[in-house]
Amino acid sequence: MAAPPVSFAGVTWRDYHGVALPYSAADGPRSTAGDLASGFARTPSGALRAAVHVAVRANAQWGPKVFEPTITKQVIGPDAPTLLATTRELYDKRRGKLRDGAALGRAYVVLEGFRWQGYSPDTASLDLISAGPGDSDMTVRAVTRIQLQWQGNDWRVIAPPGGTWGGAAASITSADGYVRFPNGGSGS
C-alpha cells in the first residue's frame, strides 16, 4: 500500500501534561473545549492527528474528567464499553490517596512516529510509536495499532480489541521503517 501523504507544514506541537501533541489549523483539532480534541479534517493528516489526540486522552493518566468523555464521545466499536471500564479500573488502582477525579500526574512519553496500515476517506489504520522511560534508565518503545472510522462528521477511534490498549500494543526495539514525527515528536 502506498502511504498517504501527511504534511507537517503549519503543525505546532503543544505540551499536554508531558506529551507533545500536534495541532494544525488545516487538519485539527479545531476544538479542545472540555479537554476533548475534535474537529479533524477528513484527510490522512486529520486522521493521524485524531488518532494521536484521542488515544492519548483515552488514558487513565488524566483522570475521569478527560478519559470518560473522550471514550464515551470519541471511541466507537463493540469494545468501547470495556475500554471505559478497564480505564476506570486502572485509574482507581493507580490513584492511591489522590481525590477521585484528580489527574495522576505528568506523562513521560514521546510520540516518535507512525506507519500507515491503510487509509480511505472513511477508515484509517496506523501504528503509532511511543517511547518512555523503562527500568535501568533504558528507553522502552511500544507500537500501538489505532483504527479509525469517519462518523458524525469527525474521526472516531475504534476501541482496541478486548477493550485495552495493551491488547493493541507490542514492544519494539527501533523506530526504523516508521515515519518520524518532526523533532522526534518532542515539539521543540
PDB file of N, CA, C and O in Angstrom, residues 46-119:
ATOM      1  N   GLY A  46      -5.559  14.636   9.032  1.00  0.00           N
ATOM      2  CA  GLY A  46      -6.608  14.741  10.045  1.00  0.00           C
ATOM      3  C   GLY A  46      -6.796  13.435  10.797  1.00  0.00           C
ATOM      4  O   GLY A  46      -6.962  13.418  12.023  1.00  0.00           O
ATOM      5  N   ALA A  47      -6.752  12.318  10.078  1.00  0.00           N
ATOM      6  CA  ALA A  47      -6.883  11.004  10.725  1.00  0.00           C
ATOM      7  C   ALA A  47      -5.714  10.740  11.664  1.00  0.00           C
ATOM      8  O   ALA A  47      -5.904  10.245  12.783  1.00  0.00           O
ATOM      9  N   LEU A  48      -4.515  11.084  11.236  1.00  0.00           N
ATOM     10  CA  LEU A  48      -3.339  10.908  12.085  1.00  0.00           C
ATOM     11  C   LEU A  48      -3.464  11.739  13.358  1.00  0.00           C
ATOM     12  O   LEU A  48      -3.244  11.241  14.460  1.00  0.00           O
ATOM     13  N   ARG A  49      -3.835  13.009  13.217  1.00  0.00           N
ATOM     14  CA  ARG A  49      -3.976  13.871  14.401  1.00  0.00           C
ATOM     15  C   ARG A  49      -5.067  13.344  15.330  1.00  0.00           C
ATOM     16  O   ARG A  49      -4.906  13.350  16.553  1.00  0.00           O
ATOM     17  N   ALA A  50      -6.184  12.881  14.769  1.00  0.00           N
ATOM     18  CA  ALA A  50      -7.267  12.325  15.593  1.00  0.00           C
ATOM     19  C   ALA A  50      -6.787  11.095  16.344  1.00  0.00           C
ATOM     20  O   ALA A  50      -7.068  10.937  17.538  1.00  0.00           O
ATOM     21  N   ALA A  51      -6.061  10.217  15.666  1.00  0.00           N
ATOM     22  CA  ALA A  51      -5.544   9.008  16.320  1.00  0.00           C
ATOM     23  C   ALA A  51      -4.682   9.374  17.518  1.00  0.00           C
ATOM     24  O   ALA A  51      -4.839   8.811  18.608  1.00  0.00           O
ATOM     25  N   VAL A  52      -3.795  10.328  17.335  1.00  0.00           N
ATOM     26  CA  VAL A  52      -2.890  10.740  18.402  1.00  0.00           C
ATOM     27  C   VAL A  52      -3.671  11.364  19.561  1.00  0.00           C
ATOM     28  O   VAL A  52      -3.537  10.950  20.712  1.00  0.00           O
ATOM     29  N   HIS A  53      -4.491  12.357  19.265  1.00  0.00           N
ATOM     30  CA  HIS A  53      -5.202  13.083  20.324  1.00  0.00           C
ATOM     31  C   HIS A  53      -6.178  12.203  21.086  1.00  0.00           C
ATOM     32  O   HIS A  53      -6.224  12.244  22.319  1.00  0.00           O
ATOM     33  N   VAL A  54      -6.970  11.418  20.381  1.00  0.00           N
ATOM     34  CA  VAL A  54      -7.976  10.603  21.063  1.00  0.00           C
ATOM     35  C   VAL A  54      -7.306   9.481  21.860  1.00  0.00           C
ATOM     36  O   VAL A  54      -7.663   9.239  23.014  1.00  0.00           O
ATOM     37  N   ALA A  55      -6.330   8.810  21.281  1.00  0.00           N
ATOM     38  CA  ALA A  55      -5.664   7.720  22.001  1.00  0.00           C
ATOM     39  C   ALA A  55      -4.956   8.236  23.251  1.00  0.00           C
ATOM     40  O   ALA A  55      -5.015   7.604  24.306  1.00  0.00           O
ATOM     41  N   VAL A  56      -4.305   9.384  23.165  1.00  0.00           N
ATOM     42  CA  VAL A  56      -3.629   9.939  24.343  1.00  0.00           C
ATOM     43  C   VAL A  56      -4.643  10.308  25.418  1.00  0.00           C
ATOM     44  O   VAL A  56      -4.461  10.018  26.594  1.00  0.00           O
ATOM     45  N   ARG A  57      -5.740  10.940  25.025  1.00  0.00           N
ATOM     46  CA  ARG A  57      -6.733  11.386  26.010  1.00  0.00           C
ATOM     47  C   ARG A  57      -7.556  10.228  26.597  1.00  0.00           C
ATOM     48  O   ARG A  57      -8.121  10.372  27.673  1.00  0.00           O
ATOM     49  N   ALA A  58      -7.628   9.109  25.904  1.00  0.00           N
ATOM     50  CA  ALA A  58      -8.386   7.943  26.397  1.00  0.00           C
ATOM     51  C   ALA A  58      -7.498   7.115  27.321  1.00  0.00           C
ATOM     52  O   ALA A  58      -7.390   5.902  27.190  1.00  0.00           O
ATOM     53  N   ASN A  59      -6.865   7.780  28.271  1.00  0.00           N
ATOM     54  CA  ASN A  59      -5.867   7.164  29.127  1.00  0.00           C
ATOM     55  C   ASN A  59      -6.156   7.515  30.584  1.00  0.00           C
ATOM     56  O   ASN A  59      -6.484   8.662  30.897  1.00  0.00           O
ATOM     57  N   ALA A  60      -5.995   6.562  31.461  1.00  0.00           N
ATOM     58  CA  ALA A  60      -6.263   6.753  32.889  1.00  0.00           C
ATOM     59  C   ALA A  60      -5.435   7.876  33.501  1.00  0.00           C
ATOM     60  O   ALA A  60      -5.859   8.494  34.483  1.00  0.00           O
ATOM     61  N   GLN A  61      -4.294   8.182  32.938  1.00  0.00           N
ATOM     62  CA  GLN A  61      -3.366   9.168  33.495  1.00  0.00           C
ATOM     63  C   GLN A  61      -4.024  10.520  33.773  1.00  0.00           C
ATOM     64  O   GLN A  61      -3.679  11.198  34.720  1.00  0.00           O
ATOM     65  N   TRP A  62      -4.976  10.932  32.939  1.00  0.00           N
ATOM     66  CA  TRP A  62      -5.530  12.290  33.026  1.00  0.00           C
ATOM     67  C   TRP A  62      -6.766  12.367  33.916  1.00  0.00           C
ATOM     68  O   TRP A  62      -7.323  13.432  34.107  1.00  0.00           O
ATOM     69  N   GLY A  63      -7.223  11.235  34.417  1.00  0.00           N
ATOM     70  CA  GLY A  63      -8.392  11.227  35.279  1.00  0.00           C
ATOM     71  C   GLY A  63      -9.689  11.144  34.488  1.00  0.00           C
ATOM     72  O   GLY A  63      -9.721  11.349  33.269  1.00  0.00           O
ATOM     73  N   PRO A  64     -10.787  10.836  35.179  1.00  0.00           N
ATOM     74  CA  PRO A  64     -12.071  10.615  34.513  1.00  0.00           C
ATOM     75  C   PRO A  64     -12.664  11.847  33.839  1.00  0.00           C
ATOM     76  O   PRO A  64     -13.472  11.704  32.926  1.00  0.00           O
ATOM     77  N   LYS A  65     -12.244  13.054  34.240  1.00  0.00           N
ATOM     78  CA  LYS A  65     -12.760  14.258  33.568  1.00  0.00           C
ATOM     79  C   LYS A  65     -12.311  14.304  32.110  1.00  0.00           C
ATOM     80  O   LYS A  65     -12.936  14.971  31.295  1.00  0.00           O
ATOM     81  N   VAL A  66     -11.221  13.616  31.804  1.00  0.00           N
ATOM     82  CA  VAL A  66     -10.717  13.580  30.427  1.00  0.00           C
ATOM     83  C   VAL A  66     -11.056  12.253  29.763  1.00  0.00           C
ATOM     84  O   VAL A  66     -11.654  12.214  28.691  1.00  0.00           O
ATOM     85  N   PHE A  67     -10.695  11.115  30.400  1.00  0.00           N
ATOM     86  CA  PHE A  67     -10.863   9.844  29.693  1.00  0.00           C
ATOM     87  C   PHE A  67     -12.322   9.445  29.521  1.00  0.00           C
ATOM     88  O   PHE A  67     -12.677   8.836  28.512  1.00  0.00           O
ATOM     89  N   GLU A  68     -13.193   9.762  30.478  1.00  0.00           N
ATOM     90  CA  GLU A  68     -14.588   9.340  30.332  1.00  0.00           C
ATOM     91  C   GLU A  68     -15.291  10.007  29.152  1.00  0.00           C
ATOM     92  O   GLU A  68     -15.849   9.317  28.303  1.00  0.00           O
ATOM     93  N   PRO A  69     -15.262  11.364  29.024  1.00  0.00           N
ATOM     94  CA  PRO A  69     -15.912  11.943  27.837  1.00  0.00           C
ATOM     95  C   PRO A  69     -15.203  11.584  26.534  1.00  0.00           C
ATOM     96  O   PRO A  69     -15.851  11.435  25.498  1.00  0.00           O
ATOM     97  N   THR A  70     -13.884  11.432  26.590  1.00  0.00           N
ATOM     98  CA  THR A  70     -13.157  11.053  25.372  1.00  0.00           C
ATOM     99  C   THR A  70     -13.644   9.686  24.881  1.00  0.00           C
ATOM    100  O   THR A  70     -13.998   9.532  23.708  1.00  0.00           O
ATOM    101  N   ILE A  71     -13.654   8.713  25.772  1.00  0.00           N
ATOM    102  CA  ILE A  71     -14.067   7.365  25.361  1.00  0.00           C
ATOM    103  C   ILE A  71     -15.550   7.342  25.011  1.00  0.00           C
ATOM    104  O   ILE A  71     -15.947   6.770  23.997  1.00  0.00           O
ATOM    105  N   THR A  72     -16.374   8.002  25.796  1.00  0.00           N
ATOM    106  CA  THR A  72     -17.823   7.989  25.556  1.00  0.00           C
ATOM    107  C   THR A  72     -18.199   8.643  24.235  1.00  0.00           C
ATOM    108  O   THR A  72     -19.062   8.140  23.511  1.00  0.00           O
ATOM    109  N   LYS A  73     -17.537   9.753  23.900  1.00  0.00           N
ATOM    110  CA  LYS A  73     -17.924  10.531  22.720  1.00  0.00           C
ATOM    111  C   LYS A  73     -17.080  10.263  21.477  1.00  0.00           C
ATOM    112  O   LYS A  73     -17.522  10.551  20.374  1.00  0.00           O
ATOM    113  N   GLN A  74     -15.864   9.739  21.656  1.00  0.00           N
ATOM    114  CA  GLN A  74     -14.965   9.661  20.510  1.00  0.00           C
ATOM    115  C   GLN A  74     -14.425   8.270  20.221  1.00  0.00           C
ATOM    116  O   GLN A  74     -13.667   8.096  19.284  1.00  0.00           O
ATOM    117  N   VAL A  75     -14.802   7.292  21.023  1.00  0.00           N
ATOM    118  CA  VAL A  75     -14.373   5.917  20.782  1.00  0.00           C
ATOM    119  C   VAL A  75     -15.611   5.089  20.492  1.00  0.00           C
ATOM    120  O   VAL A  75     -16.611   5.178  21.210  1.00  0.00           O
ATOM    121  N   ILE A  76     -15.546   4.322  19.429  1.00  0.00           N
ATOM    122  CA  ILE A  76     -16.682   3.522  18.990  1.00  0.00           C
ATOM    123  C   ILE A  76     -16.285   2.051  18.907  1.00  0.00           C
ATOM    124  O   ILE A  76     -15.123   1.710  19.085  1.00  0.00           O
ATOM    125  N   GLY A  77     -17.258   1.210  18.612  1.00  0.00           N
ATOM    126  CA  GLY A  77     -16.986  -0.203  18.412  1.00  0.00           C
ATOM    127  C   GLY A  77     -17.460  -1.036  19.584  1.00  0.00           C
ATOM    128  O   GLY A  77     -17.754  -0.521  20.667  1.00  0.00           O
ATOM    129  N   PRO A  78     -17.516  -2.339  19.372  1.00  0.00           N
ATOM    130  CA  PRO A  78     -18.061  -3.232  20.400  1.00  0.00           C
ATOM    131  C   PRO A  78     -17.251  -3.261  21.691  1.00  0.00           C
ATOM    132  O   PRO A  78     -17.791  -3.580  22.749  1.00  0.00           O
ATOM    133  N   ASP A  79     -15.970  -2.909  21.650  1.00  0.00           N
ATOM    134  CA  ASP A  79     -15.140  -2.950  22.848  1.00  0.00           C
ATOM    135  C   ASP A  79     -15.035  -1.605  23.557  1.00  0.00           C
ATOM    136  O   ASP A  79     -14.297  -1.478  24.545  1.00  0.00           O
ATOM    137  N   ALA A  80     -15.777  -0.581  23.098  1.00  0.00           N
ATOM    138  CA  ALA A  80     -15.720   0.736  23.740  1.00  0.00           C
ATOM    139  C   ALA A  80     -16.195   0.696  25.197  1.00  0.00           C
ATOM    140  O   ALA A  80     -15.527   1.282  26.063  1.00  0.00           O
ATOM    141  N   PRO A  81     -17.312   0.017  25.527  1.00  0.00           N
ATOM    142  CA  PRO A  81     -17.700  -0.038  26.946  1.00  0.00           C
ATOM    143  C   PRO A  81     -16.641  -0.719  27.823  1.00  0.00           C
ATOM    144  O   PRO A  81     -16.403  -0.300  28.966  1.00  0.00           O
ATOM    145  N   THR A  82     -15.988  -1.738  27.295  1.00  0.00           N
ATOM    146  CA  THR A  82     -14.932  -2.423  28.050  1.00  0.00           C
ATOM    147  C   THR A  82     -13.733  -1.507  28.235  1.00  0.00           C
ATOM    148  O   THR A  82     -13.130  -1.470  29.313  1.00  0.00           O
ATOM    149  N   LEU A  83     -13.378  -0.733  27.198  1.00  0.00           N
ATOM    150  CA  LEU A  83     -12.275   0.218  27.324  1.00  0.00           C
ATOM    151  C   LEU A  83     -12.575   1.230  28.430  1.00  0.00           C
ATOM    152  O   LEU A  83     -11.709   1.529  29.253  1.00  0.00           O
ATOM    153  N   LEU A  84     -13.783   1.733  28.483  1.00  0.00           N
ATOM    154  CA  LEU A  84     -14.156   2.680  29.530  1.00  0.00           C
ATOM    155  C   LEU A  84     -14.040   2.029  30.910  1.00  0.00           C
ATOM    156  O   LEU A  84     -13.455   2.610  31.831  1.00  0.00           O
ATOM    157  N   ALA A  85     -14.539   0.819  31.047  1.00  0.00           N
ATOM    158  CA  ALA A  85     -14.493   0.126  32.346  1.00  0.00           C
ATOM    159  C   ALA A  85     -13.058  -0.195  32.758  1.00  0.00           C
ATOM    160  O   ALA A  85     -12.681   0.022  33.917  1.00  0.00           O
ATOM    161  N   THR A  86     -12.234  -0.685  31.837  1.00  0.00           N
ATOM    162  CA  THR A  86     -10.852  -1.033  32.196  1.00  0.00           C
ATOM    163  C   THR A  86     -10.022   0.212  32.495  1.00  0.00           C
ATOM    164  O   THR A  86      -9.148   0.177  33.360  1.00  0.00           O
ATOM    165  N   THR A  87     -10.298   1.309  31.790  1.00  0.00           N
ATOM    166  CA  THR A  87      -9.580   2.553  32.053  1.00  0.00           C
ATOM    167  C   THR A  87      -9.957   3.082  33.435  1.00  0.00           C
ATOM    168  O   THR A  87      -9.099   3.535  34.191  1.00  0.00           O
ATOM    169  N   ARG A  88     -11.232   2.990  33.778  1.00  0.00           N
ATOM    170  CA  ARG A  88     -11.670   3.424  35.109  1.00  0.00           C
ATOM    171  C   ARG A  88     -11.041   2.547  36.206  1.00  0.00           C
ATOM    172  O   ARG A  88     -10.583   3.056  37.227  1.00  0.00           O
ATOM    173  N   GLU A  89     -11.001   1.249  35.981  1.00  0.00           N
ATOM    174  CA  GLU A  89     -10.375   0.343  36.960  1.00  0.00           C
ATOM    175  C   GLU A  89      -8.894   0.665  37.140  1.00  0.00           C
ATOM    176  O   GLU A  89      -8.387   0.686  38.274  1.00  0.00           O
ATOM    177  N   LEU A  90      -8.198   0.906  36.044  1.00  0.00           N
ATOM    178  CA  LEU A  90      -6.781   1.247  36.114  1.00  0.00           C
ATOM    179  C   LEU A  90      -6.591   2.561  36.864  1.00  0.00           C
ATOM    180  O   LEU A  90      -5.699   2.686  37.699  1.00  0.00           O
ATOM    181  N   TYR A  91      -7.438   3.535  36.571  1.00  0.00           N
ATOM    182  CA  TYR A  91      -7.362   4.818  37.271  1.00  0.00           C
ATOM    183  C   TYR A  91      -7.559   4.621  38.771  1.00  0.00           C
ATOM    184  O   TYR A  91      -6.780   5.125  39.586  1.00  0.00           O
ATOM    185  N   ASP A  92      -8.591   3.898  39.146  1.00  0.00           N
ATOM    186  CA  ASP A  92      -8.870   3.666  40.573  1.00  0.00           C
ATOM    187  C   ASP A  92      -7.706   2.947  41.259  1.00  0.00           C
ATOM    188  O   ASP A  92      -7.360   3.251  42.404  1.00  0.00           O
ATOM    189  N   LYS A  93      -7.083   2.020  40.554  1.00  0.00           N
ATOM    190  CA  LYS A  93      -5.959   1.257  41.102  1.00  0.00           C
ATOM    191  C   LYS A  93      -4.732   2.147  41.305  1.00  0.00           C
ATOM    192  O   LYS A  93      -4.015   2.011  42.296  1.00  0.00           O
ATOM    193  N   ARG A  94      -4.496   3.075  40.378  1.00  0.00           N
ATOM    194  CA  ARG A  94      -3.288   3.906  40.415  1.00  0.00           C
ATOM    195  C   ARG A  94      -3.421   5.185  41.244  1.00  0.00           C
ATOM    196  O   ARG A  94      -2.408   5.761  41.612  1.00  0.00           O
ATOM    197  N   ARG A  95      -4.614   5.651  41.513  1.00  0.00           N
ATOM    198  CA  ARG A  95      -4.751   6.983  42.118  1.00  0.00           C
ATOM    199  C   ARG A  95      -4.360   7.045  43.580  1.00  0.00           C
ATOM    200  O   ARG A  95      -4.070   8.127  44.100  1.00  0.00           O
ATOM    201  N   GLY A  96      -4.318   5.907  44.269  1.00  0.00           N
ATOM    202  CA  GLY A  96      -3.874   5.911  45.660  1.00  0.00           C
ATOM    203  C   GLY A  96      -4.694   6.856  46.507  1.00  0.00           C
ATOM    204  O   GLY A  96      -5.918   6.764  46.547  1.00  0.00           O
ATOM    205  N   LYS A  97      -4.016   7.825  47.135  1.00  0.00           N
ATOM    206  CA  LYS A  97      -4.692   8.761  48.032  1.00  0.00           C
ATOM    207  C   LYS A  97      -5.143  10.040  47.339  1.00  0.00           C
ATOM    208  O   LYS A  97      -5.663  10.945  47.986  1.00  0.00           O
ATOM    209  N   LEU A  98      -4.935  10.131  46.037  1.00  0.00           N
ATOM    210  CA  LEU A  98      -5.424  11.303  45.311  1.00  0.00           C
ATOM    211  C   LEU A  98      -6.946  11.300  45.348  1.00  0.00           C
ATOM    212  O   LEU A  98      -7.580  10.242  45.334  1.00  0.00           O
ATOM    213  N   ARG A  99      -7.540  12.500  45.354  1.00  0.00           N
ATOM    214  CA  ARG A  99      -9.002  12.564  45.325  1.00  0.00           C
ATOM    215  C   ARG A  99      -9.518  12.001  44.005  1.00  0.00           C
ATOM    216  O   ARG A  99      -8.851  12.100  42.976  1.00  0.00           O
ATOM    217  N   ASP A 100     -10.700  11.409  44.053  1.00  0.00           N
ATOM    218  CA  ASP A 100     -11.310  10.865  42.840  1.00  0.00           C
ATOM    219  C   ASP A 100     -11.499  11.991  41.830  1.00  0.00           C
ATOM    220  O   ASP A 100     -12.034  13.047  42.168  1.00  0.00           O
ATOM    221  N   GLY A 101     -11.039  11.788  40.641  1.00  0.00           N
ATOM    222  CA  GLY A 101     -11.144  12.793  39.593  1.00  0.00           C
ATOM    223  C   GLY A 101      -9.836  13.489  39.284  1.00  0.00           C
ATOM    224  O   GLY A 101      -9.670  14.078  38.230  1.00  0.00           O
ATOM    225  N   ALA A 102      -8.881  13.432  40.217  1.00  0.00           N
ATOM    226  CA  ALA A 102      -7.593  14.096  40.008  1.00  0.00           C
ATOM    227  C   ALA A 102      -6.779  13.370  38.944  1.00  0.00           C
ATOM    228  O   ALA A 102      -6.846  12.146  38.817  1.00  0.00           O
ATOM    229  N   ALA A 103      -6.011  14.149  38.195  1.00  0.00           N
ATOM    230  CA  ALA A 103      -5.073  13.544  37.246  1.00  0.00           C
ATOM    231  C   ALA A 103      -3.970  12.848  38.034  1.00  0.00           C
ATOM    232  O   ALA A 103      -3.664  13.220  39.159  1.00  0.00           O
ATOM    233  N   LEU A 104      -3.386  11.825  37.449  1.00  0.00           N
ATOM    234  CA  LEU A 104      -2.357  11.039  38.123  1.00  0.00           C
ATOM    235  C   LEU A 104      -0.967  11.659  37.998  1.00  0.00           C
ATOM    236  O   LEU A 104      -0.006  11.120  38.529  1.00  0.00           O
ATOM    237  N   GLY A 105      -0.867  12.764  37.279  1.00  0.00           N
ATOM    238  CA  GLY A 105       0.423  13.429  37.111  1.00  0.00           C
ATOM    239  C   GLY A 105       0.829  13.495  35.655  1.00  0.00           C
ATOM    240  O   GLY A 105       0.086  13.099  34.764  1.00  0.00           O
ATOM    241  N   ARG A 106       2.011  14.017  35.432  1.00  0.00           N
ATOM    242  CA  ARG A 106       2.538  14.149  34.066  1.00  0.00           C
ATOM    243  C   ARG A 106       2.896  12.790  33.482  1.00  0.00           C
ATOM    244  O   ARG A 106       3.207  11.862  34.210  1.00  0.00           O
ATOM    245  N   ALA A 107       2.890  12.741  32.187  1.00  0.00           N
ATOM    246  CA  ALA A 107       3.349  11.541  31.489  1.00  0.00           C
ATOM    247  C   ALA A 107       4.787  11.788  31.045  1.00  0.00           C
ATOM    248  O   ALA A 107       5.193  12.931  30.814  1.00  0.00           O
ATOM    249  N   TYR A 108       5.532  10.735  30.934  1.00  0.00           N
ATOM    250  CA  TYR A 108       6.905  10.831  30.453  1.00  0.00           C
ATOM    251  C   TYR A 108       7.014   9.946  29.224  1.00  0.00           C
ATOM    252  O   TYR A 108       7.580   8.865  29.260  1.00  0.00           O
ATOM    253  N   VAL A 109       6.396  10.433  28.151  1.00  0.00           N
ATOM    254  CA  VAL A 109       6.350   9.663  26.914  1.00  0.00           C
ATOM    255  C   VAL A 109       6.539  10.614  25.739  1.00  0.00           C
ATOM    256  O   VAL A 109       6.135  11.776  25.795  1.00  0.00           O
ATOM    257  N   VAL A 110       7.169  10.107  24.710  1.00  0.00           N
ATOM    258  CA  VAL A 110       7.371  10.851  23.475  1.00  0.00           C
ATOM    259  C   VAL A 110       6.750  10.042  22.346  1.00  0.00           C
ATOM    260  O   VAL A 110       6.976   8.832  22.235  1.00  0.00           O
ATOM    261  N   LEU A 111       5.941  10.711  21.532  1.00  0.00           N
ATOM    262  CA  LEU A 111       5.403  10.077  20.331  1.00  0.00           C
ATOM    263  C   LEU A 111       6.461  10.246  19.247  1.00  0.00           C
ATOM    264  O   LEU A 111       6.794  11.362  18.866  1.00  0.00           O
ATOM    265  N   GLU A 112       7.014   9.122  18.788  1.00  0.00           N
ATOM    266  CA  GLU A 112       8.158   9.193  17.872  1.00  0.00           C
ATOM    267  C   GLU A 112       7.790   9.109  16.402  1.00  0.00           C
ATOM    268  O   GLU A 112       8.483   9.685  15.566  1.00  0.00           O
ATOM    269  N   GLY A 113       6.749   8.361  16.070  1.00  0.00           N
ATOM    270  CA  GLY A 113       6.446   8.204  14.660  1.00  0.00           C
ATOM    271  C   GLY A 113       5.259   7.301  14.442  1.00  0.00           C
ATOM    272  O   GLY A 113       4.584   6.877  15.381  1.00  0.00           O
ATOM    273  N   PHE A 114       5.017   6.984  13.166  1.00  0.00           N
ATOM    274  CA  PHE A 114       3.854   6.185  12.791  1.00  0.00           C
ATOM    275  C   PHE A 114       4.106   5.476  11.469  1.00  0.00           C
ATOM    276  O   PHE A 114       5.043   5.805  10.733  1.00  0.00           O
ATOM    277  N   ARG A 115       3.234   4.523  11.171  1.00  0.00           N
ATOM    278  CA  ARG A 115       3.253   3.838   9.875  1.00  0.00           C
ATOM    279  C   ARG A 115       1.813   3.494   9.523  1.00  0.00           C
ATOM    280  O   ARG A 115       1.085   2.920  10.333  1.00  0.00           O
ATOM    281  N   TRP A 116       1.413   3.850   8.317  1.00  0.00           N
ATOM    282  CA  TRP A 116       0.056   3.542   7.851  1.00  0.00           C
ATOM    283  C   TRP A 116      -0.116   2.055   7.619  1.00  0.00           C
ATOM    284  O   TRP A 116       0.767   1.405   7.072  1.00  0.00           O
ATOM    285  N   GLN A 117      -1.258   1.540   8.006  1.00  0.00           N
ATOM    286  CA  GLN A 117      -1.685   0.185   7.646  1.00  0.00           C
ATOM    287  C   GLN A 117      -2.748   0.246   6.562  1.00  0.00           C
ATOM    288  O   GLN A 117      -2.919  -0.696   5.812  1.00  0.00           O
ATOM    289  N   GLY A 118      -3.466   1.357   6.502  1.00  0.00           N
ATOM    290  CA  GLY A 118      -4.484   1.561   5.487  1.00  0.00           C
ATOM    291  C   GLY A 118      -5.158   2.905   5.685  1.00  0.00           C
ATOM    292  O   GLY A 118      -5.208   3.427   6.793  1.00  0.00           O
ATOM    293  N   TYR A 119      -5.642   3.472   4.587  1.00  0.00           N
ATOM    294  CA  TYR A 119      -6.365   4.743   4.675  1.00  0.00           C
ATOM    295  C   TYR A 119      -7.367   4.843   3.540  1.00  0.00           C
ATOM    296  O   TYR A 119      -7.054   4.524   2.393  1.00  0.00           O
TER     297      TYR A 119
END
